[in-house]
XYZ file of C-alpha atoms in Angstrom:
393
model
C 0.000 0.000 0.000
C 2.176 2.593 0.807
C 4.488 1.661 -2.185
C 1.725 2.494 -4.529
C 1.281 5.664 -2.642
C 4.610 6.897 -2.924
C 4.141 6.238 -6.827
C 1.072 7.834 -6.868
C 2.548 10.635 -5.317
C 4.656 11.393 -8.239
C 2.390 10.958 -10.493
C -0.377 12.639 -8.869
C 2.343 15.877 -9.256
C 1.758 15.464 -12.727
C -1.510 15.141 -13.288
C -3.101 17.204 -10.619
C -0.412 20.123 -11.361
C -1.983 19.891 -14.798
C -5.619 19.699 -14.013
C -5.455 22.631 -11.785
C -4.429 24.864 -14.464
C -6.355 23.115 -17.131
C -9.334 25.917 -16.983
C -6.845 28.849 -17.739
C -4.513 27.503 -20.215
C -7.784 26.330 -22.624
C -9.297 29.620 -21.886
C -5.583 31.332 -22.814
C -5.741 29.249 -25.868
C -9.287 30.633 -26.815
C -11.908 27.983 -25.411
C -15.299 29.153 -24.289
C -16.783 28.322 -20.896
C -18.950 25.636 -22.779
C -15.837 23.800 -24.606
C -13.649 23.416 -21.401
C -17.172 22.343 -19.619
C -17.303 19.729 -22.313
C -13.484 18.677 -22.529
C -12.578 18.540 -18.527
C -16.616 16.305 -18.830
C -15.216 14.482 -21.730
C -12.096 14.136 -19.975
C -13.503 12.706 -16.611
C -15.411 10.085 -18.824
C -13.045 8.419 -20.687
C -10.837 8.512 -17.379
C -14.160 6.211 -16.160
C -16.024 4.685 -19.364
C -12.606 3.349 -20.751
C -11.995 1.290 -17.737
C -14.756 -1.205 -18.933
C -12.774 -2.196 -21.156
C -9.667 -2.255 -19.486
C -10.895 -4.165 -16.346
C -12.474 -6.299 -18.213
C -9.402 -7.260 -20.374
C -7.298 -7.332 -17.370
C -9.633 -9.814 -15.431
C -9.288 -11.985 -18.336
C -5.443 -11.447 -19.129
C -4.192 -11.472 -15.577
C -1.778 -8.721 -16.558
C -2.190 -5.665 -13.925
C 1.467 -4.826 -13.397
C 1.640 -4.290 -17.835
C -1.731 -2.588 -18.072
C -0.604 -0.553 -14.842
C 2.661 0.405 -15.698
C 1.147 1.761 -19.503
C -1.515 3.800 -17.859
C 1.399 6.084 -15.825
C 3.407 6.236 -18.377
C 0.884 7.818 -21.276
C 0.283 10.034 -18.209
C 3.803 11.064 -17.398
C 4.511 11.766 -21.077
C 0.771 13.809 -22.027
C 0.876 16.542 -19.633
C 4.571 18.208 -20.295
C 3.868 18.133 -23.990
C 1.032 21.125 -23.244
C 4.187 23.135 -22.465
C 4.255 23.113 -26.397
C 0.350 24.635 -26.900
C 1.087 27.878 -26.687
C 3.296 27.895 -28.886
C 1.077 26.209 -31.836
C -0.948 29.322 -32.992
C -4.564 28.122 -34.009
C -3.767 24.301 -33.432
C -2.812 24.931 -30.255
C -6.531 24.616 -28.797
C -7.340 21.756 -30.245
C -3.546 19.607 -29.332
C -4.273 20.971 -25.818
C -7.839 19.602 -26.078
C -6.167 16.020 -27.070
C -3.580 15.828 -24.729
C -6.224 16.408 -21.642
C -8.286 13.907 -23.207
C -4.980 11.403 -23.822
C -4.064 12.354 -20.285
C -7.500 10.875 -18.759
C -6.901 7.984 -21.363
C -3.916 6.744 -19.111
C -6.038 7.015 -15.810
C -8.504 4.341 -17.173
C -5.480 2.225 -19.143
C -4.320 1.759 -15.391
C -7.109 2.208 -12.759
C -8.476 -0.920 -12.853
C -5.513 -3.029 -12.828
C -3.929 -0.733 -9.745
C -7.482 -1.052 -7.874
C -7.144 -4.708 -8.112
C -3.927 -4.798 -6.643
C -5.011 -2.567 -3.911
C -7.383 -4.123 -2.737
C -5.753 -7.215 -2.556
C -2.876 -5.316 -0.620
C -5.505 -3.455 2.066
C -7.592 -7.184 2.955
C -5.367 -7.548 6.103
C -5.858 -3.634 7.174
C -9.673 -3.085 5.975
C -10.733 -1.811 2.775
C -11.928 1.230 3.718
C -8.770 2.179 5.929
C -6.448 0.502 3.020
C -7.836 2.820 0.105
C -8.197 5.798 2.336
C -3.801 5.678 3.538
C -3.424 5.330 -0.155
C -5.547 7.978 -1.558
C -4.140 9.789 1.763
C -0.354 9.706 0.469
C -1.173 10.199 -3.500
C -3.111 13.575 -2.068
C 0.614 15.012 -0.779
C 1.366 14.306 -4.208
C -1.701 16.353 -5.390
C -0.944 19.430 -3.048
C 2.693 19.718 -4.230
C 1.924 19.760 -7.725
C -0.278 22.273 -8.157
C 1.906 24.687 -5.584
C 4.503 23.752 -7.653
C 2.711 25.326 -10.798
C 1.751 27.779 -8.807
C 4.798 28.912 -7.750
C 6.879 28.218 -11.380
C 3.860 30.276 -13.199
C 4.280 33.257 -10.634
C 7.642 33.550 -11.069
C 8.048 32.903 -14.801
C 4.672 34.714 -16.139
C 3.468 32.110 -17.822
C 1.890 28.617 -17.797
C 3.930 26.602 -19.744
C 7.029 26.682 -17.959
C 5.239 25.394 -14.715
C 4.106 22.565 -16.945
C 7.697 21.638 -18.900
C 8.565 21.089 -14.848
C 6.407 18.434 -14.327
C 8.370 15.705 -16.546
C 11.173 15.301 -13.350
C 7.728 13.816 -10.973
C 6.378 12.167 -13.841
C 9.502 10.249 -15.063
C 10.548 9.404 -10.738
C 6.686 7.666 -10.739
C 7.700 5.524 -13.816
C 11.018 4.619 -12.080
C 9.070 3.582 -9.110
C 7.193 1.932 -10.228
C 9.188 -0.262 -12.085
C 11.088 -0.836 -8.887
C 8.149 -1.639 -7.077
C 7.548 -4.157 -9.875
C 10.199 -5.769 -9.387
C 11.066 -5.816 -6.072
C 7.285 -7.425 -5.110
C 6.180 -9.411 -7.661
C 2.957 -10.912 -9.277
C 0.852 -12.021 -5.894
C -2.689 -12.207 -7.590
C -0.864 -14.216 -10.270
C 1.390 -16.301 -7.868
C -1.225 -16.313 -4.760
C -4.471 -16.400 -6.269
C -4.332 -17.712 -9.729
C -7.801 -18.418 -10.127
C -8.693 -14.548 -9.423
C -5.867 -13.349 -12.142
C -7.426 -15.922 -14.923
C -10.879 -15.531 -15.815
C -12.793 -17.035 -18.969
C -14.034 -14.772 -21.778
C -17.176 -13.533 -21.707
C -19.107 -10.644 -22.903
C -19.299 -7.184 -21.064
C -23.191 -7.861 -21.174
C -22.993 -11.082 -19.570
C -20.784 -10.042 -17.125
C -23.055 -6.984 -16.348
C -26.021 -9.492 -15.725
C -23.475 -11.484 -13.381
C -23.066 -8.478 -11.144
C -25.949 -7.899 -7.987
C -28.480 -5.840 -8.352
C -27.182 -3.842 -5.945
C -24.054 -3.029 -7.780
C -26.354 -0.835 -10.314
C -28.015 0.459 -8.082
C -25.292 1.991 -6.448
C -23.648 2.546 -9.347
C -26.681 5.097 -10.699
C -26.274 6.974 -7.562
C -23.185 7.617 -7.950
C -23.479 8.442 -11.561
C -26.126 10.893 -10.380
C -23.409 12.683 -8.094
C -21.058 12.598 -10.586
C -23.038 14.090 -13.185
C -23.609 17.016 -10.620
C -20.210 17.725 -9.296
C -18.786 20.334 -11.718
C -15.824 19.892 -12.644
C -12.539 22.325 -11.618
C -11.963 22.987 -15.007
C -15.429 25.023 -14.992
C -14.796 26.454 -11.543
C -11.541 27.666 -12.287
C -12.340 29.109 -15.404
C -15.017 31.434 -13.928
C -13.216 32.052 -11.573
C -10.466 33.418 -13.348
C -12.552 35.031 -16.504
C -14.554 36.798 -13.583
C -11.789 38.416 -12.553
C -12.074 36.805 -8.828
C -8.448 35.237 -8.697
C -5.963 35.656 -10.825
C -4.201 32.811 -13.051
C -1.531 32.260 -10.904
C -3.520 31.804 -7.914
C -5.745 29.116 -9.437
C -3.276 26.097 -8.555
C -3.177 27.294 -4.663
C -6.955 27.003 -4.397
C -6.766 23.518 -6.098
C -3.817 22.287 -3.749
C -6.117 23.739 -1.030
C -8.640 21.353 -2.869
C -6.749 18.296 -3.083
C -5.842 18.893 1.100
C -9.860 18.749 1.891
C -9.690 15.759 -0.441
C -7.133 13.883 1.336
C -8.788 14.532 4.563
C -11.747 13.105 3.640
C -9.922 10.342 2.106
C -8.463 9.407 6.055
C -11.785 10.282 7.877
C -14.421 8.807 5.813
C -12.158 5.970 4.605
C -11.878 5.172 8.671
C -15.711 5.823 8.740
C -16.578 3.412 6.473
C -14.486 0.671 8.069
C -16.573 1.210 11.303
C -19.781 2.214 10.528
C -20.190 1.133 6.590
C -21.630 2.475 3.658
C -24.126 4.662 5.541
C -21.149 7.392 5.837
C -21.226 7.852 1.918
C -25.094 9.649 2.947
C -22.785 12.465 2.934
C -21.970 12.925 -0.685
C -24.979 13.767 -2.673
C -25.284 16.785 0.399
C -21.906 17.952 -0.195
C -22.300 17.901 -4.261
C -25.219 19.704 -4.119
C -23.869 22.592 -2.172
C -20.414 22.825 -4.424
C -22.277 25.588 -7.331
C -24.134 27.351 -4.512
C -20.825 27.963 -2.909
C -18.126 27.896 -6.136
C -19.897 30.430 -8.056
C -20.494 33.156 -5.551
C -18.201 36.790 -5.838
C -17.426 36.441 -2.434
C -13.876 35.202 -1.733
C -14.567 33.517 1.320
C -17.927 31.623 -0.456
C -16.570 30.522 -3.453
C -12.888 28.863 -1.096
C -15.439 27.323 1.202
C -17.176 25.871 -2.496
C -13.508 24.736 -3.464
C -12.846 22.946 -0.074
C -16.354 21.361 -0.508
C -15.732 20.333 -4.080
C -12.743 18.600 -2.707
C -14.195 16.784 0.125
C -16.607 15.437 -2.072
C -14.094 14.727 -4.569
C -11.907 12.562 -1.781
C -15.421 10.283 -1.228
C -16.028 9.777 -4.745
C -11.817 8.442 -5.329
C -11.806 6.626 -2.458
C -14.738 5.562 -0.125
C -17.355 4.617 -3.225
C -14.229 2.168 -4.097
C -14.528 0.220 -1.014
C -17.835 -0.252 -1.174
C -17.800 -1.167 -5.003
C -15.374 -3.715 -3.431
C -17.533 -5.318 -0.853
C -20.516 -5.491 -3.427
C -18.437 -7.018 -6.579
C -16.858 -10.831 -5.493
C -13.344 -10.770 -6.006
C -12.770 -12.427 -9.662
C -14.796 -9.735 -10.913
C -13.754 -6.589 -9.033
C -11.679 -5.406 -12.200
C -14.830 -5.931 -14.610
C -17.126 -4.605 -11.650
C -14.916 -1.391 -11.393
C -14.876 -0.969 -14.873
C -18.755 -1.145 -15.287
C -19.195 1.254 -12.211
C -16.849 3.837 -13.669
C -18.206 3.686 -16.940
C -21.970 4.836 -15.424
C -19.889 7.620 -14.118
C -18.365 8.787 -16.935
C -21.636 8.697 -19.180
C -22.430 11.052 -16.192
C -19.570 12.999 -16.616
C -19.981 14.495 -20.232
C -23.511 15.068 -19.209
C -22.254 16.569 -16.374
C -19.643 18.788 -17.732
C -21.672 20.201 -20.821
C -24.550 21.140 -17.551
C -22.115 23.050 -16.138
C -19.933 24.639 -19.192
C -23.407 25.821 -20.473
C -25.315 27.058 -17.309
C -22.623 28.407 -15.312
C -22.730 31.241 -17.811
C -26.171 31.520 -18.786
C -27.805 31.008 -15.142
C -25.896 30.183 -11.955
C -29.085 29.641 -10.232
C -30.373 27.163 -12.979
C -27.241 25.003 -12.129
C -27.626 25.044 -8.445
C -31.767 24.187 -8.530
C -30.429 20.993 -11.356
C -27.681 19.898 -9.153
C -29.902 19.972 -6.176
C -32.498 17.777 -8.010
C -29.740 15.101 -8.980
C -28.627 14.905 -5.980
C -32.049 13.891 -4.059
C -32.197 10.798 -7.023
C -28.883 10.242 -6.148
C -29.531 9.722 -2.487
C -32.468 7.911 -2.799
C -30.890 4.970 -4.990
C -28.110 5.051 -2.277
C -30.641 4.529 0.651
C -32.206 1.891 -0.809
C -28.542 0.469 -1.987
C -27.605 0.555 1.515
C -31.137 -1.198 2.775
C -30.191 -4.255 0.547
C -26.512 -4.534 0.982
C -25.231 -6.829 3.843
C -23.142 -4.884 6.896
C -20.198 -6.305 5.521
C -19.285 -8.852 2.998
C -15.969 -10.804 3.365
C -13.198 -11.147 0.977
């Protein structure tokens, strides 16, 4: 566990550096509020949808160190090649556009595998504890990077210097991980063979095979995912409103990326103790994140960023461990792959929502968010009325 938190602490440099920029640098490249509503939307869901695949082909090939390894790498290497955007004149838009999207690409190429091997790692502590110290030590990873944008973008001027910086974390997480690799081992392959090796069968099937609780957890957290707007959206009013300047953007996401490690430790502890019932939280906090985010009061719209990140931390954590408890264990690749791919057909929905109404009608947003969030709660109350207290691995 904490092996794959030191490497996700690299790498979480990387990405999150990048993502809490990613508002201002489209809207410096020309994008509307609508565009980067749809690309950070488009963004989150292939980071989700693409996992079906992925954890599905993984269950079946047994290879999660291969498929985990790939996933960092396309990571490592997407995000310093936006230093070149700027640079690209009237192509620059749409190679930035790719790369976020190619970015999110190598979260799903590895998410499934690395969840698998997670959760086989945190049985002896508790799931719930085991992906909360994880998501816990990838968050210091999440704080430095965007201070360190923050401060190389201050200094310099300029966004695409803080971004060129980012290659040194993002080529240490390779190295790490490789070490890791070797240094451990296979031990789903060599311990549990029959959990590394399953038969081909069609996502369909395999979406029948899955409880009926699964989906119905699953739509409520598509529900919450469709209304938690992204940062990309939030930062980019913020900055075209004039409330923040560029610069400052990255601070309020490290301060982001602190509330979501937080929750990460307390909710992930939570959930060990008293179950799924702590995840009644969620739909609450996502519906108060455009009431709060969008307001011209400093003090408002940093309480709506700390929100967004609390809520953030359950979603990336806590929801995981309870995915876990529902799936059985041969499937918990293919499980994790359906469940994220609900939430990312919720996440372009999502993200267009927000692009669009965030400029047109602030209030619109908050009253559709609001009235998301009540479905989403009520498919999670009746998830939680139906799902054993705890179910053994």
């Amino acid at each position: 566990m904490v092996g794959f938190g030191v490497v996700s602490l690299a790498a979480d440099m990387v990405y999150e550096g990048a993502r809490s920029v990613t508002g201002p640098l489209l809207a410096s490249l020309g994008a509307s509020a609508l565009l980067v509503g749809v690309v950070t939307g488009a963004g989150e869901a292939l980071a989700l949808v693409l996992r079906l695949p992925f954890g599905a082909r993984v269950d079946r090939s047994g290879r999660y160190w291969p498929m985990t390894i790939a996933g960092y790498a396309l990571t490592a290497a997407c995000v310093p090649l936006l230093t070149l955007t700027p640079f690209l004149g009237a192509a620059g838009l749409a190679v930035g556009c790719l790369l976020v999207l190619a970015e999110r690409t190598g979260k799903a190429v590895r998410s499934p595998a690395k969840s698998t091997l997670l959760a086989h790692a945190a049985g002896p502590v508790g799931l719930g504890r085991g992906f909360g110290v994880h998501k816990a030590l990838d968050q210091i990873g999440a704080f430095a990077g965007p201070l360190a944008v923050a401060g190389v973008a201050a200094l310099a001027g300029a966004l695409w210097p803080a971004l060129a910086v980012l290659a040194v974390p993002g080529a240490a997480s390779i190295a790490l991980l490789l070490w890791l690799r070797r240094r451990t081992g296979d031990p789903l392959r060599d311990e549990t063979p029959a959990v590394g090796r399953q038969p081909r069968t069609s996502l369909l099937r395999a979406g029948r095979e899955l409880p009926r609780r699964f989906w119905m957890f699953a739509g409520s957290a598509g529900l919450a995912t469709a209304g938690l707007v992204t940062f990309g959206v939030i930062s980019y009013h913020l900055v075209t409103a004039h409330l923040v300047s560029t610069a400052a953007v990255p601070v309020l996401y490290a301060a982001a990326m602190a509330a979501e490690a937080l929750a990460a430790l307390v909710v992930g502890w939570g959930h060990d103790r008293w179950g799924g019932k702590v995840l009644i939280v969620l739909p609450v906090l996502v519906a108060a994140v455009p009431a709060l985010a969008f307001s011209s009061t400093w003090v408002v719209f940093v309480a709506g960023v700390l929100v967004w990140g609390f809520a953030t931390g359950l979603q990336d954590s806590t929801v995981k461990a309870l995915v876990a408890q529902l799936v059985p264990a041969g499937r918990r690749a293919t499980g994790y792959g359906l469940f994220a791919a609900v939430q990312g057909v919720a996440a372009v929905a999502g993200g267009a929502l927000a692009g669009a109404l965030s400029v047109r009608s602030v209030p619109a947003l908050v009253a559709v968010v609001a009235v998301l969030q009540l479905a989403a709660l009520g498919l999670l109350l009746r998830t939680l009325r139906t799902t054993p207290k705890y179910i053994a691995d």
